[in-house]
Amino acid sequence: MNKLILLIGLLIGFQSVDAQNGRVRERDLEGVWKMKISLDEDVFEQELDDEDNAFARLILRATGNLVEGILDEIDIELEFRDNHECRIYVSAFGEEEVEYSEWYINGRGELFIDDSDSFQMGDDEYWIFEDGVLVAYEDGRPLDDDAAVYMVKIEQ
């Protein structure tokens, strides 16, 4: 009996690990997911260090602050529905919009989301799990070296 309990525990543990890293399964997508974009802090700092012109440094500093301010004003939430329909809620600068798209998971467990008016991804871009969050990938690497694009599940 103890062996059976241990075996069941191990199977459950392996399934949890599989859901946390790599392959996406339909049941893992239930609920609403919030998109996050996190800029690498060194992006603007490195450009500032390389720039000799004081006016250019001022513009770069202002641009960095502007980009971070814009990202704070944009809220994108996705709800993956059973019929492979994706509800996309976009709120930006006091305006709200709801759009619908489609999603699918390929044989490698990569999540693809079709484009809508406010949500576009390249044909080769997909999502996989990394430590419990969905991370945007392209060609086997995270989407962008300077910014992390990922989705976290919203507890409701």
PDB file of C-alpha atoms in Angstrom:
ATOM      1  CA  MET A   1       0.000   0.000   0.000  1.00  0.00           C
ATOM      2  CA  ASN A   2       2.838   2.398   0.833  1.00  0.00           C
ATOM      3  CA  LYS A   3       4.394   1.749  -2.591  1.00  0.00           C
ATOM      4  CA  LEU A   4       1.114   2.619  -4.289  1.00  0.00           C
ATOM      5  CA  ILE A   5       0.801   5.875  -2.339  1.00  0.00           C
ATOM      6  CA  LEU A   6       4.423   6.742  -3.144  1.00  0.00           C
ATOM      7  CA  LEU A   7       3.886   5.979  -6.853  1.00  0.00           C
ATOM      8  CA  ILE A   8       0.762   8.151  -7.010  1.00  0.00           C
ATOM      9  CA  GLY A   9       2.610  10.965  -5.237  1.00  0.00           C
ATOM     10  CA  LEU A  10       5.493  10.770  -7.689  1.00  0.00           C
ATOM     11  CA  LEU A  11       3.145  10.833 -10.692  1.00  0.00           C
ATOM     12  CA  ILE A  12       1.361  13.912  -9.350  1.00  0.00           C
ATOM     13  CA  GLY A  13       4.718  15.565  -8.664  1.00  0.00           C
ATOM     14  CA  PHE A  14       6.000  14.902 -12.187  1.00  0.00           C
ATOM     15  CA  GLN A  15       2.812  16.324 -13.699  1.00  0.00           C
ATOM     16  CA  SER A  16       3.195  19.496 -11.609  1.00  0.00           C
ATOM     17  CA  VAL A  17       6.780  19.946 -12.744  1.00  0.00           C
ATOM     18  CA  ASP A  18       5.769  19.370 -16.384  1.00  0.00           C
ATOM     19  CA  ALA A  19       3.070  22.039 -16.090  1.00  0.00           C
ATOM     20  CA  GLN A  20       5.517  24.501 -14.558  1.00  0.00           C
ATOM     21  CA  ASN A  21       8.264  24.239 -17.179  1.00  0.00           C
ATOM     22  CA  GLY A  22       7.950  23.727 -20.897  1.00  0.00           C
ATOM     23  CA  ARG A  23       4.895  22.152 -22.435  1.00  0.00           C
ATOM     24  CA  VAL A  24       1.549  23.914 -22.330  1.00  0.00           C
ATOM     25  CA  ARG A  25      -1.595  21.820 -21.895  1.00  0.00           C
ATOM     26  CA  GLU A  26      -5.162  23.011 -22.344  1.00  0.00           C
ATOM     27  CA  ARG A  27      -6.082  22.415 -18.708  1.00  0.00           C
ATOM     28  CA  ASP A  28      -3.147  24.608 -17.599  1.00  0.00           C
ATOM     29  CA  LEU A  29      -4.650  27.614 -19.399  1.00  0.00           C
ATOM     30  CA  GLU A  30      -7.950  27.765 -17.497  1.00  0.00           C
ATOM     31  CA  GLY A  31      -8.685  31.218 -16.141  1.00  0.00           C
ATOM     32  CA  VAL A  32      -7.503  34.711 -16.969  1.00  0.00           C
ATOM     33  CA  TRP A  33      -3.879  35.617 -17.692  1.00  0.00           C
ATOM     34  CA  LYS A  34      -2.347  39.086 -17.442  1.00  0.00           C
ATOM     35  CA  MET A  35       0.399  40.077 -19.857  1.00  0.00           C
ATOM     36  CA  LYS A  36       3.501  41.678 -18.407  1.00  0.00           C
ATOM     37  CA  ILE A  37       6.367  43.420 -20.176  1.00  0.00           C
ATOM     38  CA  SER A  38       9.473  43.951 -18.108  1.00  0.00           C
ATOM     39  CA  LEU A  39      12.254  46.044 -19.608  1.00  0.00           C
ATOM     40  CA  ASP A  40      15.842  45.180 -18.836  1.00  0.00           C
ATOM     41  CA  GLU A  41      17.086  48.031 -16.637  1.00  0.00           C
ATOM     42  CA  ASP A  42      20.442  48.061 -18.395  1.00  0.00           C
ATOM     43  CA  VAL A  43      18.957  48.849 -21.832  1.00  0.00           C
ATOM     44  CA  PHE A  44      18.856  52.613 -21.402  1.00  0.00           C
ATOM     45  CA  GLU A  45      21.742  52.774 -18.933  1.00  0.00           C
ATOM     46  CA  GLN A  46      24.138  51.197 -21.416  1.00  0.00           C
ATOM     47  CA  GLU A  47      23.015  53.593 -24.157  1.00  0.00           C
ATOM     48  CA  LEU A  48      23.481  56.515 -21.761  1.00  0.00           C
ATOM     49  CA  ASP A  49      26.999  55.386 -20.868  1.00  0.00           C
ATOM     50  CA  ASP A  50      27.939  55.083 -24.556  1.00  0.00           C
ATOM     51  CA  GLU A  51      26.618  58.537 -25.465  1.00  0.00           C
ATOM     52  CA  ASP A  52      28.973  61.553 -25.273  1.00  0.00           C
ATOM     53  CA  ASN A  53      26.447  64.237 -26.206  1.00  0.00           C
ATOM     54  CA  ALA A  54      24.693  65.700 -23.128  1.00  0.00           C
ATOM     55  CA  PHE A  55      21.524  66.505 -25.106  1.00  0.00           C
ATOM     56  CA  ALA A  56      21.349  62.935 -26.457  1.00  0.00           C
ATOM     57  CA  ARG A  57      21.748  61.574 -22.910  1.00  0.00           C
ATOM     58  CA  LEU A  58      18.851  63.799 -21.788  1.00  0.00           C
ATOM     59  CA  ILE A  59      16.669  62.503 -24.639  1.00  0.00           C
ATOM     60  CA  LEU A  60      17.561  58.878 -23.842  1.00  0.00           C
ATOM     61  CA  ARG A  61      16.751  59.353 -20.163  1.00  0.00           C
ATOM     62  CA  ALA A  62      13.387  60.947 -21.028  1.00  0.00           C
ATOM     63  CA  THR A  63      12.633  58.173 -23.517  1.00  0.00           C
ATOM     64  CA  GLY A  64      13.280  55.501 -20.896  1.00  0.00           C
ATOM     65  CA  ASN A  65      10.927  57.210 -18.450  1.00  0.00           C
ATOM     66  CA  LEU A  66       8.298  57.653 -21.182  1.00  0.00           C
ATOM     67  CA  VAL A  67       8.411  53.974 -22.194  1.00  0.00           C
ATOM     68  CA  GLU A  68       8.076  52.808 -18.585  1.00  0.00           C
ATOM     69  CA  GLY A  69       5.163  55.229 -18.067  1.00  0.00           C
ATOM     70  CA  ILE A  70       3.391  53.950 -21.176  1.00  0.00           C
ATOM     71  CA  LEU A  71       3.819  50.331 -20.114  1.00  0.00           C
ATOM     72  CA  ASP A  72       2.275  51.175 -16.743  1.00  0.00           C
ATOM     73  CA  GLU A  73      -0.850  52.497 -18.535  1.00  0.00           C
ATOM     74  CA  ILE A  74      -1.462  49.384 -20.646  1.00  0.00           C
ATOM     75  CA  ASP A  75      -3.316  46.390 -19.250  1.00  0.00           C
ATOM     76  CA  ILE A  76      -3.793  43.266 -21.395  1.00  0.00           C
ATOM     77  CA  GLU A  77      -5.634  40.216 -20.105  1.00  0.00           C
ATOM     78  CA  LEU A  78      -6.311  36.995 -21.999  1.00  0.00           C
ATOM     79  CA  GLU A  79      -8.897  34.342 -21.230  1.00  0.00           C
ATOM     80  CA  PHE A  80      -8.426  31.014 -22.970  1.00  0.00           C
ATOM     81  CA  ARG A  81     -11.813  29.413 -23.593  1.00  0.00           C
ATOM     82  CA  ASP A  82     -12.644  25.752 -24.200  1.00  0.00           C
ATOM     83  CA  ASN A  83     -13.557  26.231 -27.861  1.00  0.00           C
ATOM     84  CA  HIS A  84     -10.046  27.540 -28.652  1.00  0.00           C
ATOM     85  CA  GLU A  85     -11.375  31.072 -28.555  1.00  0.00           C
ATOM     86  CA  CYS A  86      -9.292  33.679 -26.754  1.00  0.00           C
ATOM     87  CA  ARG A  87     -10.938  36.716 -25.172  1.00  0.00           C
ATOM     88  CA  ILE A  88      -8.486  39.623 -25.150  1.00  0.00           C
ATOM     89  CA  TYR A  89      -9.219  42.552 -22.854  1.00  0.00           C
ATOM     90  CA  VAL A  90      -7.141  45.678 -23.488  1.00  0.00           C
ATOM     91  CA  SER A  91      -7.219  48.768 -21.299  1.00  0.00           C
ATOM     92  CA  ALA A  92      -4.988  51.683 -22.252  1.00  0.00           C
ATOM     93  CA  PHE A  93      -5.105  55.368 -21.347  1.00  0.00           C
ATOM     94  CA  GLY A  94      -8.699  55.212 -20.091  1.00  0.00           C
ATOM     95  CA  GLU A  95     -10.023  53.291 -23.127  1.00  0.00           C
ATOM     96  CA  GLU A  96     -11.177  49.685 -22.908  1.00  0.00           C
ATOM     97  CA  GLU A  97     -11.678  47.153 -25.662  1.00  0.00           C
ATOM     98  CA  VAL A  98     -12.577  43.480 -25.828  1.00  0.00           C
ATOM     99  CA  GLU A  99     -11.507  41.409 -28.811  1.00  0.00           C
ATOM    100  CA  TYR A 100     -11.606  37.753 -29.684  1.00  0.00           C
ATOM    101  CA  SER A 101      -9.022  35.569 -31.332  1.00  0.00           C
ATOM    102  CA  GLU A 102      -8.152  31.885 -31.560  1.00  0.00           C
ATOM    103  CA  TRP A 103      -5.439  29.825 -29.917  1.00  0.00           C
ATOM    104  CA  TYR A 104      -3.941  26.368 -30.331  1.00  0.00           C
ATOM    105  CA  ILE A 105      -1.204  24.182 -28.875  1.00  0.00           C
ATOM    106  CA  ASN A 106       1.081  22.360 -31.287  1.00  0.00           C
ATOM    107  CA  GLY A 107       2.517  18.861 -30.807  1.00  0.00           C
ATOM    108  CA  ARG A 108       5.539  20.252 -28.914  1.00  0.00           C
ATOM    109  CA  GLY A 109       3.304  21.912 -26.314  1.00  0.00           C
ATOM    110  CA  GLU A 110       3.848  25.456 -27.637  1.00  0.00           C
ATOM    111  CA  LEU A 111       0.922  27.872 -27.354  1.00  0.00           C
ATOM    112  CA  PHE A 112       0.134  30.015 -30.399  1.00  0.00           C
ATOM    113  CA  ILE A 113      -2.331  32.909 -30.305  1.00  0.00           C
ATOM    114  CA  ASP A 114      -3.752  34.372 -33.518  1.00  0.00           C
ATOM    115  CA  ASP A 115      -3.509  38.126 -34.071  1.00  0.00           C
ATOM    116  CA  SER A 116      -6.319  40.573 -33.308  1.00  0.00           C
ATOM    117  CA  ASP A 117      -6.528  44.352 -33.748  1.00  0.00           C
ATOM    118  CA  SER A 118      -4.699  45.096 -30.481  1.00  0.00           C
ATOM    119  CA  PHE A 119      -2.662  41.924 -30.070  1.00  0.00           C
ATOM    120  CA  GLN A 120      -0.093  40.822 -32.632  1.00  0.00           C
ATOM    121  CA  MET A 121       2.595  38.170 -32.513  1.00  0.00           C
ATOM    122  CA  GLY A 122       4.848  36.993 -35.285  1.00  0.00           C
ATOM    123  CA  ASP A 123       4.174  33.687 -37.027  1.00  0.00           C
ATOM    124  CA  ASP A 124       7.148  32.062 -35.265  1.00  0.00           C
ATOM    125  CA  GLU A 125       6.362  33.409 -31.783  1.00  0.00           C
ATOM    126  CA  TYR A 126       4.823  31.128 -29.181  1.00  0.00           C
ATOM    127  CA  TRP A 127       4.382  30.725 -25.421  1.00  0.00           C
ATOM    128  CA  ILE A 128       5.739  28.052 -23.081  1.00  0.00           C
ATOM    129  CA  PHE A 129       5.754  27.612 -19.324  1.00  0.00           C
ATOM    130  CA  GLU A 130       8.696  28.756 -17.236  1.00  0.00           C
ATOM    131  CA  ASP A 131       8.322  28.559 -13.462  1.00  0.00           C
ATOM    132  CA  GLY A 132       4.530  28.793 -13.587  1.00  0.00           C
ATOM    133  CA  VAL A 133       4.279  31.729 -16.002  1.00  0.00           C
ATOM    134  CA  LEU A 134       3.776  31.749 -19.773  1.00  0.00           C
ATOM    135  CA  VAL A 135       6.837  33.231 -21.497  1.00  0.00           C
ATOM    136  CA  ALA A 136       6.949  34.441 -25.115  1.00  0.00           C
ATOM    137  CA  TYR A 137       9.507  32.585 -27.239  1.00  0.00           C
ATOM    138  CA  GLU A 138      10.818  32.632 -30.777  1.00  0.00           C
ATOM    139  CA  ASP A 139      13.290  30.151 -32.287  1.00  0.00           C
ATOM    140  CA  GLY A 140      13.842  28.415 -28.939  1.00  0.00           C
ATOM    141  CA  ARG A 141      14.795  31.619 -27.081  1.00  0.00           C
ATOM    142  CA  PRO A 142      12.860  34.188 -25.072  1.00  0.00           C
ATOM    143  CA  LEU A 143      11.315  36.737 -27.420  1.00  0.00           C
ATOM    144  CA  ASP A 144      13.572  39.714 -26.714  1.00  0.00           C
ATOM    145  CA  ASP A 145      16.878  40.098 -24.932  1.00  0.00           C
ATOM    146  CA  ASP A 146      16.012  43.613 -23.725  1.00  0.00           C
ATOM    147  CA  ALA A 147      12.487  42.927 -22.454  1.00  0.00           C
ATOM    148  CA  ALA A 148      10.750  39.956 -20.890  1.00  0.00           C
ATOM    149  CA  VAL A 149       7.251  39.346 -22.240  1.00  0.00           C
ATOM    150  CA  TYR A 150       5.255  36.936 -20.104  1.00  0.00           C
ATOM    151  CA  MET A 151       1.783  36.197 -18.699  1.00  0.00           C
ATOM    152  CA  VAL A 152       0.834  35.457 -15.115  1.00  0.00           C
ATOM    153  CA  LYS A 153      -2.372  33.771 -14.044  1.00  0.00           C
ATOM    154  CA  ILE A 154      -4.808  36.024 -12.210  1.00  0.00           C
ATOM    155  CA  GLU A 155      -6.338  34.410  -9.158  1.00  0.00           C
ATOM    156  CA  GLN A 156     -10.074  35.039  -9.116  1.00  0.00           C
TER     157      GLN A 156
END
